[in-house]
Short mmCIF file of N, CA, C and O in Angstrom, two decimals:
data_model
loop_
_atom_site.label_atom_id
_atom_site.label_comp_id
_atom_site.label_asym_id
_atom_site.label_seq_id
_atom_site.Cartn_x
_atom_site.Cartn_y
_atom_site.Cartn_z
N MET A 1 0.85 -1.17 -0.02
CA MET A 1 0.00 -0.07 -0.08
C MET A 1 0.93 1.12 -0.03
O MET A 1 1.64 1.41 0.86
N GLU A 2 0.61 1.92 -1.08
CA GLU A 2 1.64 3.25 -1.27
C GLU A 2 1.05 4.46 -0.74
O GLU A 2 1.76 5.55 -0.79
N CYS A 3 -0.26 4.51 -0.45
CA CYS A 3 -1.00 5.55 -0.12
C CYS A 3 -2.05 5.46 1.08
O CYS A 3 -2.69 4.33 0.95
N ALA A 4 -2.14 6.39 1.79
CA ALA A 4 -3.34 6.40 2.73
C ALA A 4 -3.78 7.88 2.80
O ALA A 4 -2.96 8.90 2.74
N ILE A 5 -5.18 7.97 2.76
CA ILE A 5 -5.80 9.35 2.89
C ILE A 5 -6.61 9.38 4.01
O ILE A 5 -7.23 8.33 4.47
N ALA A 6 -6.90 10.49 4.75
CA ALA A 6 -7.78 10.81 5.74
C ALA A 6 -8.89 11.78 5.25
O ALA A 6 -8.42 12.71 4.78
N LEU A 7 -10.04 11.41 5.14
CA LEU A 7 -11.15 12.36 4.60
C LEU A 7 -12.01 12.77 5.55
O LEU A 7 -12.69 11.93 6.33
N GLN A 8 -12.26 13.93 5.65
CA GLN A 8 -13.25 14.62 6.56
C GLN A 8 -14.23 15.24 5.67
O GLN A 8 -13.90 16.35 5.05
N TYR A 9 -15.32 14.86 5.49
CA TYR A 9 -16.48 15.28 4.73
C TYR A 9 -17.53 16.11 5.46
O TYR A 9 -18.14 15.47 6.52
N LEU A 10 -17.54 17.41 5.26
CA LEU A 10 -18.60 18.27 6.01
C LEU A 10 -19.52 18.89 5.14
O LEU A 10 -19.33 19.44 4.14
N THR A 11 -20.94 18.55 5.50
CA THR A 11 -22.01 19.31 4.96
C THR A 11 -22.05 20.65 5.29
O THR A 11 -21.99 21.11 6.49
N MET A 12 -22.38 21.69 4.48
CA MET A 12 -22.25 23.09 4.72
C MET A 12 -23.86 23.58 4.78
O MET A 12 -24.08 24.61 5.23
N ASP A 13 -24.66 22.65 4.42
CA ASP A 13 -26.07 23.08 4.32
C ASP A 13 -27.05 22.24 5.01
O ASP A 13 -28.16 22.40 4.81
N SER A 14 -26.55 21.34 5.68
CA SER A 14 -27.51 20.64 6.50
C SER A 14 -28.29 21.16 7.68
O SER A 14 -27.69 22.17 8.20
N THR A 15 -29.54 20.96 7.97
CA THR A 15 -30.19 21.68 8.80
C THR A 15 -30.37 20.96 10.14
O THR A 15 -30.95 21.44 10.97
N SER A 16 -29.88 19.66 10.22
CA SER A 16 -29.92 18.85 11.48
C SER A 16 -28.97 17.99 11.50
O SER A 16 -28.07 17.43 10.49
N ASP A 17 -28.41 17.38 12.66
CA ASP A 17 -27.56 16.34 12.81
C ASP A 17 -27.88 15.08 11.94
O ASP A 17 -27.12 14.31 11.56
N ALA A 18 -29.28 14.78 12.17
CA ALA A 18 -29.71 13.83 11.25
C ALA A 18 -29.45 13.80 9.88
O ALA A 18 -28.96 12.65 9.18
N GLU A 19 -29.51 14.98 9.34
CA GLU A 19 -29.35 15.14 7.90
C GLU A 19 -27.96 15.04 7.63
O GLU A 19 -27.48 14.41 6.67
N THR A 20 -27.05 15.58 8.42
CA THR A 20 -25.62 15.46 8.24
C THR A 20 -25.22 13.95 8.29
O THR A 20 -24.51 13.50 7.50
N CYS A 21 -25.66 13.21 9.38
CA CYS A 21 -25.26 11.63 9.47
C CYS A 21 -25.88 10.96 8.13
O CYS A 21 -25.07 10.17 7.62
N ARG A 22 -27.08 11.36 7.67
CA ARG A 22 -27.48 10.89 6.64
C ARG A 22 -26.60 10.83 5.30
O ARG A 22 -26.21 10.03 4.66
N VAL A 23 -26.18 12.11 5.07
CA VAL A 23 -25.20 12.37 3.78
C VAL A 23 -23.87 11.77 4.28
O VAL A 23 -23.31 11.20 3.25
N VAL A 24 -23.32 11.89 5.35
CA VAL A 24 -21.99 11.17 5.55
C VAL A 24 -22.09 9.66 5.35
O VAL A 24 -21.19 9.09 4.91
N ASP A 25 -23.17 9.15 5.88
CA ASP A 25 -23.47 7.77 5.61
C ASP A 25 -23.31 7.45 4.08
O ASP A 25 -22.84 6.31 3.72
N GLU A 26 -23.84 8.26 3.21
CA GLU A 26 -23.66 7.90 1.83
C GLU A 26 -22.23 7.96 1.36
O GLU A 26 -22.00 7.29 0.36
N VAL A 27 -21.64 8.90 1.83
CA VAL A 27 -20.24 9.08 1.46
C VAL A 27 -19.41 7.99 1.86
O VAL A 27 -18.71 7.20 1.25
N ILE A 28 -19.69 7.53 3.21
CA ILE A 28 -19.02 6.15 3.76
C ILE A 28 -19.56 4.96 2.76
O ILE A 28 -18.52 3.86 2.72
N ALA A 29 -20.65 5.03 2.44
CA ALA A 29 -21.10 3.89 1.61
C ALA A 29 -20.44 3.79 0.31
O ALA A 29 -20.07 2.62 -0.24
N ALA A 30 -20.01 4.82 -0.25
CA ALA A 30 -19.13 4.96 -1.54
C ALA A 30 -17.83 4.46 -1.36
O ALA A 30 -17.20 3.90 -2.13
N ILE A 31 -17.10 4.83 -0.01
CA ILE A 31 -15.91 4.35 0.36
C ILE A 31 -15.98 2.84 0.38
O ILE A 31 -15.15 2.18 -0.11
N ASP A 32 -17.18 2.23 1.09
CA ASP A 32 -17.07 0.91 1.22
C ASP A 32 -17.18 0.27 -0.13
O ASP A 32 -16.56 -0.84 -0.44
N ALA A 33 -18.08 0.87 -1.05
CA ALA A 33 -18.15 0.08 -2.43
C ALA A 33 -16.89 0.20 -3.20
O ALA A 33 -16.85 -0.57 -4.23
N SER A 34 -15.92 1.05 -2.88
CA SER A 34 -14.71 1.00 -3.50
C SER A 34 -13.82 -0.20 -3.46
O SER A 34 -13.05 -0.26 -4.19
N GLY A 35 -14.14 -0.95 -2.38
CA GLY A 35 -13.22 -2.13 -2.29
C GLY A 35 -11.96 -1.82 -1.52
O GLY A 35 -11.25 -2.76 -1.09
N LEU A 36 -11.62 -0.52 -1.15
CA LEU A 36 -10.27 -0.27 -0.65
C LEU A 36 -10.37 -0.35 0.94
O LEU A 36 -11.66 -0.55 1.50
N ASP A 37 -9.21 -0.71 1.56
CA ASP A 37 -9.45 -0.90 2.95
C ASP A 37 -9.74 0.53 3.63
O ASP A 37 -9.14 1.48 3.13
N TYR A 38 -10.65 0.59 4.83
CA TYR A 38 -10.93 1.97 5.46
C TYR A 38 -11.25 1.56 6.80
O TYR A 38 -11.61 0.60 7.28
N TYR A 39 -10.99 2.80 7.44
CA TYR A 39 -11.37 2.68 9.04
C TYR A 39 -12.27 4.06 9.38
O TYR A 39 -11.81 5.14 8.98
N VAL A 40 -13.34 3.93 9.79
CA VAL A 40 -14.29 5.11 10.11
C VAL A 40 -13.90 5.52 11.52
O VAL A 40 -14.20 4.77 12.53
N GLY A 41 -13.54 6.77 11.65
CA GLY A 41 -13.29 7.37 12.94
C GLY A 41 -14.29 8.39 13.27
O GLY A 41 -15.27 8.73 12.34
N PRO A 42 -14.31 9.10 14.39
CA PRO A 42 -15.38 9.90 14.70
C PRO A 42 -15.27 11.34 13.96
O PRO A 42 -16.29 11.99 13.85
N PHE A 43 -14.09 11.69 13.29
CA PHE A 43 -13.97 13.10 12.75
C PHE A 43 -13.71 12.66 11.25
O PHE A 43 -13.47 13.74 10.49
N GLU A 44 -12.96 11.64 10.87
CA GLU A 44 -12.54 11.43 9.64
C GLU A 44 -12.56 9.93 9.31
O GLU A 44 -12.49 9.13 10.21
N THR A 45 -12.51 9.52 7.95
CA THR A 45 -12.27 8.12 7.62
C THR A 45 -11.03 8.03 6.88
O THR A 45 -10.69 8.68 6.10
N THR A 46 -10.30 7.03 7.24
CA THR A 46 -8.87 6.66 6.61
C THR A 46 -9.11 5.65 5.60
O THR A 46 -9.86 4.47 5.74
N VAL A 47 -8.39 5.78 4.57
CA VAL A 47 -8.67 4.74 3.46
C VAL A 47 -7.27 4.49 2.82
O VAL A 47 -6.21 5.39 2.78
N GLU A 48 -6.99 3.07 2.69
CA GLU A 48 -5.73 2.77 2.05
C GLU A 48 -5.72 2.18 0.85
O GLU A 48 -6.72 1.50 0.49
N GLY A 49 -4.71 2.55 -0.01
CA GLY A 49 -4.54 1.56 -1.20
C GLY A 49 -3.47 2.21 -2.14
O GLY A 49 -2.65 3.04 -1.73
N ASP A 50 -3.73 2.05 -3.40
CA ASP A 50 -2.77 2.67 -4.30
C ASP A 50 -3.15 4.21 -4.80
O ASP A 50 -4.29 4.52 -4.44
N PHE A 51 -2.15 4.98 -4.88
CA PHE A 51 -2.43 6.39 -5.11
C PHE A 51 -3.61 6.76 -6.08
O PHE A 51 -4.54 7.48 -5.71
N ASP A 52 -3.59 6.10 -7.35
CA ASP A 52 -4.62 6.49 -8.21
C ASP A 52 -6.04 6.12 -7.62
O ASP A 52 -6.99 6.82 -7.91
N SER A 53 -6.23 4.93 -7.12
CA SER A 53 -7.52 4.57 -6.44
C SER A 53 -7.99 5.56 -5.41
O SER A 53 -9.04 5.97 -5.38
N CYS A 54 -6.96 5.93 -4.50
CA CYS A 54 -7.34 6.77 -3.37
C CYS A 54 -7.72 8.24 -4.05
O CYS A 54 -8.67 8.85 -3.43
N MET A 55 -7.03 8.70 -5.14
CA MET A 55 -7.34 9.99 -5.52
C MET A 55 -8.70 9.92 -6.40
O MET A 55 -9.64 10.86 -6.24
N ALA A 56 -8.98 8.91 -7.07
CA ALA A 56 -10.31 8.74 -7.73
C ALA A 56 -11.48 8.58 -6.63
O ALA A 56 -12.48 9.23 -6.82
N LEU A 57 -11.31 7.98 -5.60
CA LEU A 57 -12.29 7.96 -4.53
C LEU A 57 -12.65 9.25 -3.98
O LEU A 57 -13.68 9.44 -3.57
N LEU A 58 -11.54 10.11 -3.87
CA LEU A 58 -11.93 11.63 -3.34
C LEU A 58 -13.06 12.26 -4.17
O LEU A 58 -13.90 12.69 -3.46
N LYS A 59 -12.82 12.17 -5.46
CA LYS A 59 -13.87 12.68 -6.29
C LYS A 59 -15.08 11.89 -6.18
O LYS A 59 -16.09 12.58 -6.05
N THR A 60 -15.15 10.61 -5.99
CA THR A 60 -16.45 9.73 -5.85
C THR A 60 -16.99 10.34 -4.59
O THR A 60 -18.37 10.08 -4.50
N CYS A 61 -16.32 10.46 -3.57
CA CYS A 61 -16.94 10.80 -2.11
C CYS A 61 -17.68 12.23 -2.50
O CYS A 61 -18.76 12.27 -1.86
N LEU A 62 -17.09 13.19 -3.08
CA LEU A 62 -17.67 14.35 -3.34
C LEU A 62 -18.94 14.27 -3.92
O LEU A 62 -20.18 14.97 -3.69
N GLU A 63 -18.98 13.31 -4.95
CA GLU A 63 -20.27 13.22 -5.93
C GLU A 63 -21.15 12.45 -5.24
O GLU A 63 -22.32 12.74 -5.25
N ALA A 64 -20.83 11.57 -4.29
CA ALA A 64 -21.74 10.78 -3.49
C ALA A 64 -22.44 11.73 -2.48
O ALA A 64 -23.82 11.57 -2.42
N GLY A 65 -21.77 12.76 -1.81
CA GLY A 65 -22.51 13.62 -1.02
C GLY A 65 -23.32 14.70 -1.75
O GLY A 65 -24.57 14.87 -1.42
N ALA A 66 -22.94 15.02 -3.13
CA ALA A 66 -23.88 15.80 -3.99
C ALA A 66 -25.03 15.03 -4.30
O ALA A 66 -26.27 15.44 -4.19
N ALA A 67 -24.84 13.58 -4.70
CA ALA A 67 -26.02 12.81 -5.08
C ALA A 67 -27.00 12.70 -4.02
O ALA A 67 -28.19 12.35 -4.12
N ALA A 68 -26.44 12.74 -2.74
CA ALA A 68 -27.34 12.52 -1.45
C ALA A 68 -28.13 13.79 -1.14
O ALA A 68 -28.68 13.95 -0.14
N GLY A 69 -27.89 14.89 -1.76
CA GLY A 69 -28.63 16.07 -1.67
C GLY A 69 -27.84 17.25 -0.97
O GLY A 69 -28.30 18.30 -0.92
N CYS A 70 -26.53 16.99 -0.87
CA CYS A 70 -25.78 18.05 -0.13
C CYS A 70 -25.26 19.07 -1.38
O CYS A 70 -24.83 18.75 -2.33
N LYS A 71 -25.69 20.27 -1.29
CA LYS A 71 -25.61 21.26 -2.29
C LYS A 71 -24.20 22.05 -2.04
O LYS A 71 -23.67 22.73 -2.91
N GLU A 72 -23.80 21.86 -0.80
CA GLU A 72 -22.38 22.60 -0.57
C GLU A 72 -21.70 21.64 0.64
O GLU A 72 -22.19 21.40 1.60
N SER A 73 -20.40 21.40 0.22
CA SER A 73 -19.62 20.60 1.23
C SER A 73 -18.29 21.18 1.33
O SER A 73 -17.81 22.03 0.32
N ALA A 74 -17.66 20.77 2.32
CA ALA A 74 -16.16 21.00 2.46
C ALA A 74 -15.46 19.82 3.02
O ALA A 74 -16.09 19.16 3.71
N SER A 75 -14.28 19.64 2.42
CA SER A 75 -13.49 18.41 2.84
C SER A 75 -12.13 18.66 3.14
O SER A 75 -11.48 19.55 2.52
N TYR A 76 -11.85 17.95 4.16
CA TYR A 76 -10.32 18.19 4.71
C TYR A 76 -9.55 16.93 4.31
O TYR A 76 -10.26 15.86 4.83
N VAL A 77 -8.62 16.91 3.74
CA VAL A 77 -7.97 15.72 3.26
C VAL A 77 -6.35 15.67 3.64
O VAL A 77 -5.84 16.68 3.35
N LYS A 78 -6.11 14.65 4.29
CA LYS A 78 -4.71 14.31 4.51
C LYS A 78 -4.16 13.23 3.60
O LYS A 78 -4.94 12.10 3.56
N ILE A 79 -3.01 13.37 3.17
CA ILE A 79 -2.42 12.36 2.09
C ILE A 79 -0.97 11.90 2.48
O ILE A 79 -0.22 12.78 2.62
N SER A 80 -0.93 10.54 2.72
CA SER A 80 0.36 9.97 2.98
C SER A 80 0.65 9.30 1.73
O SER A 80 -0.07 8.23 1.38
N TRP A 81 1.78 9.51 0.96
CA TRP A 81 2.08 8.72 -0.18
C TRP A 81 3.56 8.43 -0.14
O TRP A 81 4.46 9.23 -0.05
N ARG A 82 3.89 7.31 -0.53
CA ARG A 82 5.25 6.81 -0.80
C ARG A 82 5.58 5.99 -2.08
O ARG A 82 5.33 4.84 -2.25
N PRO A 83 5.63 6.86 -3.15
CA PRO A 83 5.73 6.06 -4.50
C PRO A 83 6.64 5.07 -4.47
O PRO A 83 7.79 5.06 -3.87
N GLY A 84 6.18 3.89 -4.92
CA GLY A 84 7.04 2.61 -4.99
C GLY A 84 7.44 2.08 -3.58
O GLY A 84 8.19 1.16 -3.55
N GLY A 85 6.84 2.55 -2.66
CA GLY A 85 7.13 2.10 -1.20
C GLY A 85 5.79 1.82 -0.42
O GLY A 85 4.67 1.62 -1.04
N ARG A 86 5.86 1.75 0.92
CA ARG A 86 4.83 1.41 1.56
C ARG A 86 4.63 2.31 2.84
O ARG A 86 5.67 2.72 3.48
N VAL A 87 3.48 2.86 2.92
CA VAL A 87 3.20 3.90 3.91
C VAL A 87 2.81 2.93 5.18
O VAL A 87 2.22 1.86 5.11
N MET A 88 2.84 3.67 6.32
CA MET A 88 2.19 2.95 7.57
C MET A 88 0.86 2.86 7.38
O MET A 88 -0.02 3.69 7.08
N SER A 89 0.28 1.75 7.83
CA SER A 89 -1.12 1.34 7.84
C SER A 89 -1.92 1.86 8.92
O SER A 89 -1.20 2.24 9.95
N THR A 90 -3.12 1.85 8.92
CA THR A 90 -3.91 2.33 10.10
C THR A 90 -3.59 1.23 11.21
O THR A 90 -3.53 1.78 12.34
N ASP A 91 -3.39 -0.01 10.88
CA ASP A 91 -3.21 -1.08 11.90
C ASP A 91 -1.74 -0.77 12.67
O ASP A 91 -1.62 -0.80 13.72
N ASP A 92 -0.82 -0.29 11.71
CA ASP A 92 0.55 0.00 12.29
C ASP A 92 0.34 1.07 13.35
O ASP A 92 1.04 1.14 14.23
N LYS A 93 -0.38 2.05 13.00
CA LYS A 93 -0.50 3.22 13.72
C LYS A 93 -1.34 3.25 15.20
O LYS A 93 -1.16 3.57 16.18
N ILE A 94 -2.53 2.48 14.94
CA ILE A 94 -3.50 2.33 16.12
C ILE A 94 -3.88 1.01 16.41
O ILE A 94 -4.63 0.83 17.43
N GLY A 95 -3.59 0.00 15.83
CA GLY A 95 -3.98 -1.42 16.13
C GLY A 95 -3.75 -1.75 17.63
O GLY A 95 -4.50 -2.54 18.10
N LYS A 96 -2.56 -1.32 18.20
CA LYS A 96 -2.31 -1.61 19.40
C LYS A 96 -3.36 -1.25 20.45
O LYS A 96 -3.55 -1.62 21.60
N TYR A 97 -4.06 -0.24 20.06
CA TYR A 97 -5.14 0.38 20.90
C TYR A 97 -6.48 -0.27 20.66
O TYR A 97 -7.33 0.00 21.40
N HIS A 98 -6.65 -1.21 19.86
CA HIS A 98 -7.80 -1.95 19.48
C HIS A 98 -7.59 -3.51 19.27
O HIS A 98 -7.94 -4.10 18.48
N PRO A 99 -7.01 -4.09 20.51
CA PRO A 99 -6.66 -5.42 20.57
C PRO A 99 -7.70 -6.34 20.19
O PRO A 99 -7.59 -7.54 19.77
N THR A 100 -9.00 -5.98 20.49
CA THR A 100 -10.15 -7.12 20.37
C THR A 100 -10.79 -6.78 18.96
O THR A 100 -11.74 -7.35 18.78
N ASP A 101 -10.43 -5.82 18.25
CA ASP A 101 -11.10 -5.43 16.94
C ASP A 101 -10.60 -6.37 15.99
O ASP A 101 -9.41 -6.29 15.71
N SER A 102 -11.29 -7.00 15.34
CA SER A 102 -10.83 -8.01 14.35
C SER A 102 -10.20 -7.28 13.05
O SER A 102 -9.56 -7.77 12.27
N GLU A 103 -10.57 -6.09 12.85
CA GLU A 103 -9.97 -5.32 11.76
C GLU A 103 -8.34 -5.26 12.00
O GLU A 103 -7.70 -5.02 11.02
N PHE A 104 -7.99 -5.31 13.30
CA PHE A 104 -6.71 -5.21 13.51
C PHE A 104 -6.06 -6.46 14.16
O PHE A 104 -5.20 -6.58 14.80
N SER A 105 -6.40 -7.66 13.63
CA SER A 105 -6.03 -9.05 14.15
C SER A 105 -4.66 -9.47 13.41
O SER A 105 -4.04 -10.22 14.05
N VAL A 106 -4.31 -8.82 12.38
CA VAL A 106 -2.96 -9.16 11.94
C VAL A 106 -2.01 -7.75 11.86
O VAL A 106 -2.38 -6.70 11.47
N ARG A 107 -0.94 -8.00 12.55
CA ARG A 107 0.09 -6.90 12.42
C ARG A 107 1.07 -6.90 11.36
O ARG A 107 1.60 -7.97 10.95
N ASN A 108 1.32 -5.89 10.56
CA ASN A 108 2.06 -5.86 9.40
C ASN A 108 3.22 -4.70 9.62
O ASN A 108 3.51 -4.22 8.53
N ILE A 109 3.56 -4.48 10.81
CA ILE A 109 4.58 -3.26 11.01
C ILE A 109 5.81 -3.91 10.31
O ILE A 109 6.43 -4.94 10.57
N ALA A 110 6.44 -3.04 9.41
CA ALA A 110 7.76 -3.46 8.84
C ALA A 110 8.95 -2.62 9.44
O ALA A 110 8.67 -1.46 9.90
#
């Protein structure tokens, strides 16, 4: 895995928390449909994969929010990229804090 992104998708026109969650759920569904590994956190979702797939997914996420009815959004994105190499995975970074979570059952720290 040469790339990891952290995406925070913010609805700018939601009128309630329920509406915000509904739109964000649609964005997360698009992430899930991508087939890439991801971890949903309380403020952002981390996605891991190859660079091109991660960059394409960013556009897909914005489009998913718009398709869900969000007329204006803001996104904060962090990108870790090591061309031809391996970036630290979510498991590498926080797996030790989630020892009973099956997502983190295999340690791949290099």
